[in-house]
C-alpha positions as a LaTeX table, in Angstrom:
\begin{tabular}{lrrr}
\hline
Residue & $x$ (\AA) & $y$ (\AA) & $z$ (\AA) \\
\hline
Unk1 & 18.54 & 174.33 & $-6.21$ \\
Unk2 & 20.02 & 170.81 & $-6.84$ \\
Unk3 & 21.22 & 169.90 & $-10.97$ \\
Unk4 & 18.46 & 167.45 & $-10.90$ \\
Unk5 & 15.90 & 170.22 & $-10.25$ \\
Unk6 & 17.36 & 172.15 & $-13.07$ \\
Unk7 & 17.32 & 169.35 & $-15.53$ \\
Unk8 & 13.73 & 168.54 & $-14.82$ \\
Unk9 & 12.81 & 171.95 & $-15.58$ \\
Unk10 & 15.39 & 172.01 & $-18.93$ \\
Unk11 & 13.53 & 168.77 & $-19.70$ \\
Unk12 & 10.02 & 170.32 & $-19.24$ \\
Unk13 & 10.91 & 173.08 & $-21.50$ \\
Unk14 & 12.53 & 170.96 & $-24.05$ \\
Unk15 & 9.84 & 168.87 & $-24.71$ \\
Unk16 & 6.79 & 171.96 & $-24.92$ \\
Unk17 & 8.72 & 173.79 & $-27.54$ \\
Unk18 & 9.73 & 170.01 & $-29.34$ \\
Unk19 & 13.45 & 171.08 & $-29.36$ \\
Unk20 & 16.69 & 170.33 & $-27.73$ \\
Unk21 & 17.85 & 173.32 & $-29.42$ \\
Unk22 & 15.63 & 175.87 & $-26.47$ \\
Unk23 & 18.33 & 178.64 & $-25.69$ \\
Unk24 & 18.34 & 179.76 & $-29.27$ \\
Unk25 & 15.04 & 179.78 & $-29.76$ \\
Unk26 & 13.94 & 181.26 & $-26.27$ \\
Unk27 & 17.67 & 183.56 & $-26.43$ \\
Unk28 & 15.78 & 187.30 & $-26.71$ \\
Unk29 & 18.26 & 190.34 & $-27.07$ \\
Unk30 & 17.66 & 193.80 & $-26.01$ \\
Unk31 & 18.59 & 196.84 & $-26.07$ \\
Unk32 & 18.72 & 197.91 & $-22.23$ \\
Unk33 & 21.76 & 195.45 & $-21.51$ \\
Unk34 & 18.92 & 193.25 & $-19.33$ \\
Unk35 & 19.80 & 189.70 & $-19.39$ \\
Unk36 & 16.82 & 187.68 & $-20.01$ \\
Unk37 & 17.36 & 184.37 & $-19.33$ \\
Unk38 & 15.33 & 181.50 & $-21.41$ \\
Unk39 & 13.14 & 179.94 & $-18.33$ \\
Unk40 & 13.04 & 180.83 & $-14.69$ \\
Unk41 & 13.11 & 178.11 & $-11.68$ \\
Unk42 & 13.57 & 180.38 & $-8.78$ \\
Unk43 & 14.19 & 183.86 & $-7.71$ \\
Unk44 & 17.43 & 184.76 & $-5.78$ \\
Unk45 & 15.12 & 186.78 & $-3.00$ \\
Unk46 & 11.89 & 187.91 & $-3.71$ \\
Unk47 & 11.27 & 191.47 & $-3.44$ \\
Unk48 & 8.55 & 193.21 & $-0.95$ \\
Unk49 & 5.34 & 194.30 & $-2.04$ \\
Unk50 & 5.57 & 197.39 & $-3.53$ \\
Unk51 & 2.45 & 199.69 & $-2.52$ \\
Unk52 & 0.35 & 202.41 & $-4.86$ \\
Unk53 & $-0.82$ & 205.58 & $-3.27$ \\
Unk54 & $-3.85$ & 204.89 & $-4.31$ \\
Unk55 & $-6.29$ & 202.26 & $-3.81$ \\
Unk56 & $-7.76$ & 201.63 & $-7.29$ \\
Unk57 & $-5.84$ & 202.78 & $-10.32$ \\
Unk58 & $-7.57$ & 206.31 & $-11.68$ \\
Unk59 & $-9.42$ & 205.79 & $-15.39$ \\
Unk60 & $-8.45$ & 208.90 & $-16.66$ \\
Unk61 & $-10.43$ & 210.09 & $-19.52$ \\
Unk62 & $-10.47$ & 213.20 & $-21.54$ \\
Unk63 & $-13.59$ & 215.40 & $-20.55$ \\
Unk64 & $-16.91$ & 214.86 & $-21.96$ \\
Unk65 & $-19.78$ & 216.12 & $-20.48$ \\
Unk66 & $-21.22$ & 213.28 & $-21.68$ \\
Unk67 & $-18.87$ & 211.22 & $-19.46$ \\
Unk68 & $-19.88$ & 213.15 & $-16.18$ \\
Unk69 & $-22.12$ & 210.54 & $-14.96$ \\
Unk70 & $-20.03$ & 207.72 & $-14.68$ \\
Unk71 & $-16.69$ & 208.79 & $-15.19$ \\
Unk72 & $-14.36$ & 209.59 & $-11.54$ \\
Unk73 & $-11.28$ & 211.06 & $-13.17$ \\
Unk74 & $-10.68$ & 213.53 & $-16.00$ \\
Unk75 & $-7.94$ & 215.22 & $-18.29$ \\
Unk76 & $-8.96$ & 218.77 & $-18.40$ \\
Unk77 & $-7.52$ & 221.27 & $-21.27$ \\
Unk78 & $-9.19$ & 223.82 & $-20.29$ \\
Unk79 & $-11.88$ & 224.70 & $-17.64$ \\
Unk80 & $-15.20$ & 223.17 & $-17.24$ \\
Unk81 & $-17.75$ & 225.01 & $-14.75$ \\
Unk82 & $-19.73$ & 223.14 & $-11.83$ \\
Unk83 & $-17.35$ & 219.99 & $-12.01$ \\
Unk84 & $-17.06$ & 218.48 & $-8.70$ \\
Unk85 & $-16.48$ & 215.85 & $-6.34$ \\
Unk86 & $-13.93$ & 214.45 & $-9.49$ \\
Unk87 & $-10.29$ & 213.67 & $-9.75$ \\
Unk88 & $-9.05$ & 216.11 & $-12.19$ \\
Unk89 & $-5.75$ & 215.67 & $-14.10$ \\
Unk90 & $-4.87$ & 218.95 & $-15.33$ \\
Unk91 & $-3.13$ & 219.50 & $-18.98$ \\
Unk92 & $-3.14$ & 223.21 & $-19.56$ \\
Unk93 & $-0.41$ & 225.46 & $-18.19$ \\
Unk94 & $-2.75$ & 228.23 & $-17.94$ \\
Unk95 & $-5.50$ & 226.60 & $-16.14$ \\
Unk96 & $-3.48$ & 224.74 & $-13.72$ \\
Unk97 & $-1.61$ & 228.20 & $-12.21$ \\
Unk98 & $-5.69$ & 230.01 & $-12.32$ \\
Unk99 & $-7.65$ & 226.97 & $-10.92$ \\
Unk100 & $-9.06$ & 226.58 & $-7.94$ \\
Unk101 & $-10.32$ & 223.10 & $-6.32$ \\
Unk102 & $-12.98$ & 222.87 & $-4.23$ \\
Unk103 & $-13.27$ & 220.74 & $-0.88$ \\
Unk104 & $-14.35$ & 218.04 & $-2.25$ \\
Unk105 & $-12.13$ & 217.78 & $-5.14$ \\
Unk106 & $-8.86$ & 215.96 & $-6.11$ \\
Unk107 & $-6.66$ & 217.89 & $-8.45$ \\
Unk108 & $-3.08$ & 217.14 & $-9.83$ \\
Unk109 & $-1.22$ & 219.21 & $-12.32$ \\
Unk110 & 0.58 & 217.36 & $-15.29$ \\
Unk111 & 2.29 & 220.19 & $-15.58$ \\
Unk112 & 6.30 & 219.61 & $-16.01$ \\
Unk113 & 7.67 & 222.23 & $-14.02$ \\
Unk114 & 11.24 & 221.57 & $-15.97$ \\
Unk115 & 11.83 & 223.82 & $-19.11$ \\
Unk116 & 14.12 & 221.41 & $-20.62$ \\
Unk117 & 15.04 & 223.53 & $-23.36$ \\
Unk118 & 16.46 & 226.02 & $-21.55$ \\
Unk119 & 17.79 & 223.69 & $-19.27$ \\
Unk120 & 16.37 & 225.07 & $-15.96$ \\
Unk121 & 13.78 & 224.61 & $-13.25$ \\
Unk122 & 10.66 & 227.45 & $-13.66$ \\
Unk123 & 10.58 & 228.39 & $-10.20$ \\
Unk124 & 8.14 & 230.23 & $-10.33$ \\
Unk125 & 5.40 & 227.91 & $-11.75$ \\
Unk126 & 6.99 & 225.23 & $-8.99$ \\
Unk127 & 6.30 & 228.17 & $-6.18$ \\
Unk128 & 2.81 & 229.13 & $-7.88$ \\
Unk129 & 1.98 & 225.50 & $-7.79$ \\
Unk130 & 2.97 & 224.64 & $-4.09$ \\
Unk131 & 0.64 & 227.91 & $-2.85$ \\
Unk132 & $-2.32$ & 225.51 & $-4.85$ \\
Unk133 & $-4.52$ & 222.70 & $-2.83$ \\
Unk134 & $-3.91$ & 220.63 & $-4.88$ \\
Unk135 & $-3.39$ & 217.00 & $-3.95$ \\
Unk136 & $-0.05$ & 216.39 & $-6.05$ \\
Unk137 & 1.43 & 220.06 & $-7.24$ \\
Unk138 & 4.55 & 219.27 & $-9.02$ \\
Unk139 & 5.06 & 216.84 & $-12.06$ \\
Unk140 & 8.22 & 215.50 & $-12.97$ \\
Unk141 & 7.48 & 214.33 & $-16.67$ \\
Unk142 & 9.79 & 211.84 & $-18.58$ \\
Unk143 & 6.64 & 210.68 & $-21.13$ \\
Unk144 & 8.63 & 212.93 & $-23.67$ \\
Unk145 & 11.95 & 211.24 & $-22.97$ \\
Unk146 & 10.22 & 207.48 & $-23.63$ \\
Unk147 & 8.89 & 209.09 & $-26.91$ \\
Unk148 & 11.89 & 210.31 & $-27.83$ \\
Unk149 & 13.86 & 207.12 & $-27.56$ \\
Unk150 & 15.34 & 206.80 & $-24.50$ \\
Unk151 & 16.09 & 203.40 & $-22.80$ \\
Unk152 & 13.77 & 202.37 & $-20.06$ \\
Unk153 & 17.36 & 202.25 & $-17.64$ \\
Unk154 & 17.57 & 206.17 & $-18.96$ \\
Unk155 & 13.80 & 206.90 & $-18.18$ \\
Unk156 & 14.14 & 205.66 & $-14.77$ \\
Unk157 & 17.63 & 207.59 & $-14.27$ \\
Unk158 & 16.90 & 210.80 & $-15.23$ \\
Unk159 & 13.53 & 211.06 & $-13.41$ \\
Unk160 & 15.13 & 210.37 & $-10.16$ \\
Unk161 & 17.71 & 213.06 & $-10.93$ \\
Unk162 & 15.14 & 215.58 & $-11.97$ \\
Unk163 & 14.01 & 214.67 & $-8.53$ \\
Unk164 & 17.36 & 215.38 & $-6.95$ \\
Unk165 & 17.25 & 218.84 & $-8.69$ \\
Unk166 & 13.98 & 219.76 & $-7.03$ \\
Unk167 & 15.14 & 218.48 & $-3.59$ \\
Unk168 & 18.46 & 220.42 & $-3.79$ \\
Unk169 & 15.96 & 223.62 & $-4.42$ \\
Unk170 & 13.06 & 223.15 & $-2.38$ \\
Unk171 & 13.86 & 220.83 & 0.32 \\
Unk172 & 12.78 & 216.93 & 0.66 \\
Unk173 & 8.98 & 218.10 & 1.67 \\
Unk174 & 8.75 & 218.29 & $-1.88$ \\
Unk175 & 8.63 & 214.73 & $-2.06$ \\
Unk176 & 5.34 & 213.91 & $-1.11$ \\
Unk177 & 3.96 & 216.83 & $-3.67$ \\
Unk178 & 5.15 & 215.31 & $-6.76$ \\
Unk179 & 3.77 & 213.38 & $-9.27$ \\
Unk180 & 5.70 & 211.19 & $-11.72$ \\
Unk181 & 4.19 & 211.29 & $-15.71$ \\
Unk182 & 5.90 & 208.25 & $-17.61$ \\
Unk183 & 4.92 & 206.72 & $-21.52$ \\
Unk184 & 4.50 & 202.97 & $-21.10$ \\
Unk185 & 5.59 & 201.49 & $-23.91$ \\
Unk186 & 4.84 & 197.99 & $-26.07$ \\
Unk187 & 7.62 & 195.75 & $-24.23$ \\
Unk188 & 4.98 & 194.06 & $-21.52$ \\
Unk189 & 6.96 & 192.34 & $-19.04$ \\
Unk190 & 9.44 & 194.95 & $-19.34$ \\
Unk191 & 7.25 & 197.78 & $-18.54$ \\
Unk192 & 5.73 & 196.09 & $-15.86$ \\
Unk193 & 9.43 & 196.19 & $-14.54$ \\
Unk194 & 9.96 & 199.53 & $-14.85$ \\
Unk195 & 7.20 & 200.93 & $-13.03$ \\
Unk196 & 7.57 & 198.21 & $-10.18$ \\
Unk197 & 11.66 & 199.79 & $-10.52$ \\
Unk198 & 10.89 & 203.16 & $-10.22$ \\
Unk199 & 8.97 & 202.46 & $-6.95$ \\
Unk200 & 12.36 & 200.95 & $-5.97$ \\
Unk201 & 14.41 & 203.38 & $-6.38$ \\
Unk202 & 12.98 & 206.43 & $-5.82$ \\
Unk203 & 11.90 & 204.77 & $-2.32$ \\
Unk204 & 15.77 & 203.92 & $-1.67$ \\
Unk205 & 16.27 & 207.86 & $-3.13$ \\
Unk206 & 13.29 & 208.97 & $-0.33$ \\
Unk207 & 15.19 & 207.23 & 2.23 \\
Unk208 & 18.56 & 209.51 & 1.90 \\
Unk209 & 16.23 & 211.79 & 3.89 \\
Unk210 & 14.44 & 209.93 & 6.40 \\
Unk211 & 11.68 & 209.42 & 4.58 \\
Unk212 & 9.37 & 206.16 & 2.90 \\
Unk213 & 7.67 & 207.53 & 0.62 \\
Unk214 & 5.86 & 205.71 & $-2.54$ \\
Unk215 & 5.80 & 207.36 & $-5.68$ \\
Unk216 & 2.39 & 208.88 & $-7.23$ \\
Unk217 & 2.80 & 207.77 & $-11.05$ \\
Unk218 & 0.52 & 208.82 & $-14.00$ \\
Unk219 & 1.49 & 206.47 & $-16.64$ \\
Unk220 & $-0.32$ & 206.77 & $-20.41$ \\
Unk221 & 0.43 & 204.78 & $-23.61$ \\
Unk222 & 3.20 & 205.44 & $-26.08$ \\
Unk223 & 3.05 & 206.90 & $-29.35$ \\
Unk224 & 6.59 & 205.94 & $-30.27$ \\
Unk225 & 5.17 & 202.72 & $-31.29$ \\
Unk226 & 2.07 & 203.72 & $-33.53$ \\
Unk227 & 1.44 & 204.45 & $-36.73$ \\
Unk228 & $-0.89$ & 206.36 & $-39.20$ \\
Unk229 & $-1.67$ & 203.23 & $-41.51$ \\
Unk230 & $-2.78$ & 201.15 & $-38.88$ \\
Unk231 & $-5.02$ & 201.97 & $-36.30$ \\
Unk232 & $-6.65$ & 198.92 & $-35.06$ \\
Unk233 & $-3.16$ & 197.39 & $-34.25$ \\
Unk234 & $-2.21$ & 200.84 & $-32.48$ \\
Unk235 & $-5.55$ & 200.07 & $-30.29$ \\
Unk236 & $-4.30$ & 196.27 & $-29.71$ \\
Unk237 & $-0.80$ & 198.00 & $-28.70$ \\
Unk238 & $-2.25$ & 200.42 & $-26.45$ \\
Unk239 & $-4.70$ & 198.25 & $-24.33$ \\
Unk240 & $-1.53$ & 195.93 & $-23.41$ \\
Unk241 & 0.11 & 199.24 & $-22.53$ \\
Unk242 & $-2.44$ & 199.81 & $-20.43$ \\
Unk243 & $-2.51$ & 196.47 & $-18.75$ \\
Unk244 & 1.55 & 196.91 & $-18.54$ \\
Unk245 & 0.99 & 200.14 & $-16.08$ \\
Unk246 & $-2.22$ & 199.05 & $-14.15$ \\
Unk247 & $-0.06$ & 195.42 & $-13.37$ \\
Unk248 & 2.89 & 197.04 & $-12.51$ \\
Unk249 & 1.03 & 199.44 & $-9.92$ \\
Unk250 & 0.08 & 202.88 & $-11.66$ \\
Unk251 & $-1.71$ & 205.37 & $-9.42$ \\
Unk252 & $-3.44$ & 206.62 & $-13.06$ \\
Unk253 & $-3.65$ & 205.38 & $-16.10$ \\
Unk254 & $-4.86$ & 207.51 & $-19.46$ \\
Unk255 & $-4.59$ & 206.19 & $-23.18$ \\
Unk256 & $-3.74$ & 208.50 & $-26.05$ \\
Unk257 & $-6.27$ & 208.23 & $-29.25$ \\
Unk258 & $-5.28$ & 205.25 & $-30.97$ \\
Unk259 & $-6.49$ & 207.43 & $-34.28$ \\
Unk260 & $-3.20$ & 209.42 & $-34.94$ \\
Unk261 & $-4.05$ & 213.01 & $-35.97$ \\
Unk262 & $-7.72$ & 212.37 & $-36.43$ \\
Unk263 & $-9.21$ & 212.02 & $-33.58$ \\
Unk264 & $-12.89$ & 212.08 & $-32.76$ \\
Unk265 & $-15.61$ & 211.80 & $-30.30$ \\
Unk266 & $-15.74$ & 207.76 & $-31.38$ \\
Unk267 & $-12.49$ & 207.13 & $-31.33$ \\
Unk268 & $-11.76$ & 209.07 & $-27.90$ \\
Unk269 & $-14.48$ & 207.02 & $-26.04$ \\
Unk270 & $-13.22$ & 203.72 & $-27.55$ \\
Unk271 & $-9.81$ & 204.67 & $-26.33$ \\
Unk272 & $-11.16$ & 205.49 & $-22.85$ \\
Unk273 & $-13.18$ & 201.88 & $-22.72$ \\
Unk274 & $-9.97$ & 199.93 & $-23.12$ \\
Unk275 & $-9.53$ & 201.14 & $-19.91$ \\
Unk276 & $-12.55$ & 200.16 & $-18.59$ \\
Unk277 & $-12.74$ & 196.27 & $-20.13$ \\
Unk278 & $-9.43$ & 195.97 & $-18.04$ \\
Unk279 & $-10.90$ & 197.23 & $-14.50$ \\
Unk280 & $-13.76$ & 195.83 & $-14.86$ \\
Unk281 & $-13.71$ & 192.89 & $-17.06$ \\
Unk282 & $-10.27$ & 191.37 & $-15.48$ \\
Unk283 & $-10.28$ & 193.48 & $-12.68$ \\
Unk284 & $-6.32$ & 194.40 & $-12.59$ \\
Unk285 & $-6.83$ & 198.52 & $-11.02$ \\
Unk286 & $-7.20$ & 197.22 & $-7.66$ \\
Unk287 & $-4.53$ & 194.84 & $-7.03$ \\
Unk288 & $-0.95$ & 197.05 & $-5.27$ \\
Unk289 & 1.42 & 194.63 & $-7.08$ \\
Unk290 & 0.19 & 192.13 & $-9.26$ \\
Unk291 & 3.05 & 190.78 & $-10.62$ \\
Unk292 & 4.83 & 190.37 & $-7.08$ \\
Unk293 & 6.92 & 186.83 & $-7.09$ \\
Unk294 & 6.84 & 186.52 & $-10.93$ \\
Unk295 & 10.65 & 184.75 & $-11.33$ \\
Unk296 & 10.79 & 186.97 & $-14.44$ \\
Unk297 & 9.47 & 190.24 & $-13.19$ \\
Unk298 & 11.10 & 189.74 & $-10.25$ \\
Unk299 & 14.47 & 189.17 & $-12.03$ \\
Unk300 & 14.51 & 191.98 & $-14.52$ \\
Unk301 & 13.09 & 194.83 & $-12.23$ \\
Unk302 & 16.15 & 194.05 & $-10.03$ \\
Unk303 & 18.25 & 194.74 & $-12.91$ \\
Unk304 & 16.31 & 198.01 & $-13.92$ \\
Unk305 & 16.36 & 199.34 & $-10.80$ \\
Unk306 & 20.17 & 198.40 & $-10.20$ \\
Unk307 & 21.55 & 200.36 & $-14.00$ \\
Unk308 & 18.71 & 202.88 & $-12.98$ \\
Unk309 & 20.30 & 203.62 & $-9.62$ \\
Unk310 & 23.74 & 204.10 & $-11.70$ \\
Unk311 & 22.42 & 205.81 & $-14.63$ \\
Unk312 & 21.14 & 208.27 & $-11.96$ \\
Unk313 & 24.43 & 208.46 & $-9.95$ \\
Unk314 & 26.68 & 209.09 & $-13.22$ \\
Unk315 & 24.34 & 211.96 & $-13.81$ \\
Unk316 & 25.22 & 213.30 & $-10.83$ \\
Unk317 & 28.78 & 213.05 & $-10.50$ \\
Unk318 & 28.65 & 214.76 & $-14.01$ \\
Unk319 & 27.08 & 218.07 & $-12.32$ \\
Unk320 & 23.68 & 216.99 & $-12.31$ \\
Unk321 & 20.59 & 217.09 & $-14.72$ \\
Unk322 & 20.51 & 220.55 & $-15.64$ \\
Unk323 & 23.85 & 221.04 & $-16.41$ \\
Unk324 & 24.47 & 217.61 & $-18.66$ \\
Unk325 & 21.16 & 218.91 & $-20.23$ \\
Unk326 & 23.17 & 222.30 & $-21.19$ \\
Unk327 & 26.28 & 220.48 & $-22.39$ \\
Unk328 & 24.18 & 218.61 & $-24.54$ \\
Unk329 & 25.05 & 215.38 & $-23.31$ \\
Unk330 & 21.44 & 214.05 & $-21.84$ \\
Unk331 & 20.57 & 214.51 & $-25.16$ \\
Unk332 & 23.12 & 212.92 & $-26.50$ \\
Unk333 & 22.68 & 209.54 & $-24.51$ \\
Unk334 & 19.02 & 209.74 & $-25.64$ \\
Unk335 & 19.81 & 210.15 & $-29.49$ \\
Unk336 & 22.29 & 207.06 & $-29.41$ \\
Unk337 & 19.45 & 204.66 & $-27.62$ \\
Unk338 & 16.45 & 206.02 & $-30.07$ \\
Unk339 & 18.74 & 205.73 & $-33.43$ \\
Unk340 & 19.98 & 202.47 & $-32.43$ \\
Unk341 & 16.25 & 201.40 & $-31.78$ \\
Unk342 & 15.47 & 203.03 & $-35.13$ \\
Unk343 & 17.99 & 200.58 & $-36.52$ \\
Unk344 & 16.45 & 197.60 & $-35.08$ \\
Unk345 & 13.24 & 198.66 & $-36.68$ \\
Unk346 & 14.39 & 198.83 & $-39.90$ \\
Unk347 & 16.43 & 195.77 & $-39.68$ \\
Unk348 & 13.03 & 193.98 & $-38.28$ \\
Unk349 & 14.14 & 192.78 & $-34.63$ \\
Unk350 & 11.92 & 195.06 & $-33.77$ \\
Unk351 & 8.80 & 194.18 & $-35.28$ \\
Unk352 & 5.75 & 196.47 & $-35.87$ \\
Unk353 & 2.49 & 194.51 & $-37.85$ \\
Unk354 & 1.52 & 196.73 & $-40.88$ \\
Unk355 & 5.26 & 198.76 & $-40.87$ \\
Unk356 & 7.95 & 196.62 & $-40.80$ \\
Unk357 & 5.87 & 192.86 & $-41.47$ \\
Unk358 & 2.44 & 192.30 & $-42.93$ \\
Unk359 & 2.52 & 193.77 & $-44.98$ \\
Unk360 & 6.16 & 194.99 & $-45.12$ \\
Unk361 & 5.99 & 198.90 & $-46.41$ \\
Unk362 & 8.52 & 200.59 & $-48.21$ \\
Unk363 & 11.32 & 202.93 & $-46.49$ \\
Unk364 & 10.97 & 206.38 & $-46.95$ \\
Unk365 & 12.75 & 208.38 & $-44.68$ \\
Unk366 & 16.56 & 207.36 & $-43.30$ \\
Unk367 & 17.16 & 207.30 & $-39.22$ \\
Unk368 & 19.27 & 209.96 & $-39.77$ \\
Unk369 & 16.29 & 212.20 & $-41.24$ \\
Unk370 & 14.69 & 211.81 & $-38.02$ \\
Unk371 & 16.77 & 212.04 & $-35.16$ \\
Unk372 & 18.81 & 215.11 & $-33.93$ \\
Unk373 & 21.60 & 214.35 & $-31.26$ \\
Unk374 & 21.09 & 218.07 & $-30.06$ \\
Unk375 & 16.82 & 217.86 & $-29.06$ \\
Unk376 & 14.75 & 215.61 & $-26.95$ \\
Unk377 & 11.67 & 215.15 & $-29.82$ \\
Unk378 & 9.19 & 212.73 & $-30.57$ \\
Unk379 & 9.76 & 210.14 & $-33.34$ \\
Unk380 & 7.13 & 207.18 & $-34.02$ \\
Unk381 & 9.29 & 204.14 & $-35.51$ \\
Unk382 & 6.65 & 203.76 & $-38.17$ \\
Unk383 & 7.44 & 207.59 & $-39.46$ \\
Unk384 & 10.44 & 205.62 & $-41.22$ \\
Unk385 & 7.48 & 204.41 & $-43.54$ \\
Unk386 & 5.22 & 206.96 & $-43.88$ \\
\hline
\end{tabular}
């Protein structure tokens, strides 16, 4: 690209934001080390298409057997008689190892077969599952870890070397079985990124064994980024969360209850309609990657994928998942990304409407009430305030 083509584009810039002054005001910083450049001309080499396993992105919505009519795909928590020719996303430990799908059926299991607080794989739920017909058997969960604080680079790392740790047991045929249940949180563009990444790498991971194969991924909203006080902005949050995942190329999509700790029948089928405005209303579930040739996306899913991919590869050269897990120190890594976030929160670069600005609420509880270096737990930013 010539200096004259640059300039123009400078130029452009300078004169829609009225400013010669456009690197500090477009200059965004963030905590992932991505560098985010103030405009984008060009794209060093565009990236191939990445591909969903399925066709349309899955609506999932918690059962309702008022929902059976028109509703494909459903959360179950526990069993429901005479439901068939459905996807079925099962939640329930219990029902996933005694269920049994029909012909016509599609059933996954959400079921992390990791018990991360022992710091081991549960075999025997893994070998339970692979006896099932189901259509994915074995889910590799990280939706805690994005709850919990961890960095999207983090996220993306340790899922692939959960992966490794089921390969290394059960051979790469387990590939094809799994599917991949990730939080998408409020950061758009970067969320897009890091489901578009994840396809990256664990396709590069796939190919250490002769294989192509595209990740299945399940992705719901966050809760790290709601709060109590304000529920209509957590519904606003969690329908561009939504959009994030279905852009990006999600296989499945499911929003939490935008009412925290009082949900109801209203407030469950408004959640589940957010999904359906987007399908239907702006059609975005049926496209395999949207945001393909975005200079932005483009730019910063490259860099995901890249501190991803050595995330991932520290991991291992430090024994692996499971054993950093026992030492303490995946948990570690996690607590000094989430109280640094916390930080940013209560310093408002982060900024939550109704927490931290308009109104501004009072503190109540420290980041060091909330965060323990030794667990992997939940923490909403906005519990700071409430």
């Amino acid at each position: 690209m010539s200096n004259d083509t640059f300039t123009n584009w400078e130029n452009l810039v300078k004169k829609q934001l009225k400013t010669e002054d456009i690197y500090t005001i477009l200059k965004k910083d963030n905590l992932e080390g991505i560098e985010v450049k103030p405009f984008y001309n060009s794209v060093e080499k565009q990236l191939p298409n990445f591909p969903k396993v399925e066709e349309s992105t899955h609506l999932v919505a918690d059962y309702h057997e008022s929902l059976e009519d028109d509703v494909f795909a459903f959360l179950l928590n526990e069993n429901v008689e005479n439901l068939t020719g459905k996807t079925v996303f099962i939640n329930n430990k219990d029902l996933a190892e005694h269920i049994s799908p029909q012909e016509e059926d599609q059933y996954f299991s959400l079921i992390d077969v990791f018990d991360e607080k022992n710091a081991k794989i549960n075999d025997q739920l893994v070998k339970e599952f692979l006896a099932k017909d189901f259509t994915r058997n074995i889910c590799i969960d990280v939706s805690l870890h994005q709850n919990a604080g961890a960095s999207i680079v983090q996220q993306l790392g340790i899922t692939l070397a959960k992966t490794k740790e089921l390969t290394e047991v059960y051979g790469s045929e387990i590939l094809n079985k799994l599917i991949f249940k990730l939080a998408v949180g409020g950061n758009y563009f970067f969320e897009m990124a890091k489901i578009r990444a994840f396809k990256l790498v664990f396709n590069e991971f796939s190919k250490e064994f002769d294989l192509d194969e595209v990740p299945y991924i399940f992705a719901e909203t966050s809760l790290r980024n709601k709060s109590v006080s304000d529920s209509e902005n957590n519904l606003i949050r969690s329908t561009l969360e939504l959009a994030s995942a279905m852009i990006g190329g999600a296989d499945a999509v499911y929003s939490n209850d935008y009412l925290l700790h009082r949900s109801t029948e209203n407030s469950q089928e408004i959640s589940f309609k957010q999904q359906i405005v987007l399908a239907y209303e702006s059609i975005i579930n049926v496209f395999e990657d949207a945001s393909n040739g975005s200079y932005y996306i483009e730019d910063i899913t490259k860099q995901i994928a890249e501190k991803s991919w050595k995330y991932f590869v520290e991991i291992e050269e430090k024994g692996g998942y499971l054993d950093l897990l026992k030492e303490g120190k995946i948990q570690e890594d996690i607590f000094n990304h989430a109280f640094e976030e916390q930080k940013w929160v209560e310093e408002g670069k982060i900024k939550l409407i109704g927490v931290n600005l308009y109104p501004k609420l009072e503190i109540k509880k420290s980041a060091e009430e909330l965060y323990q270096k030794e667990e992997i737990k939940a923490v909403r930013w906005a519990e700071m305030y409430e």
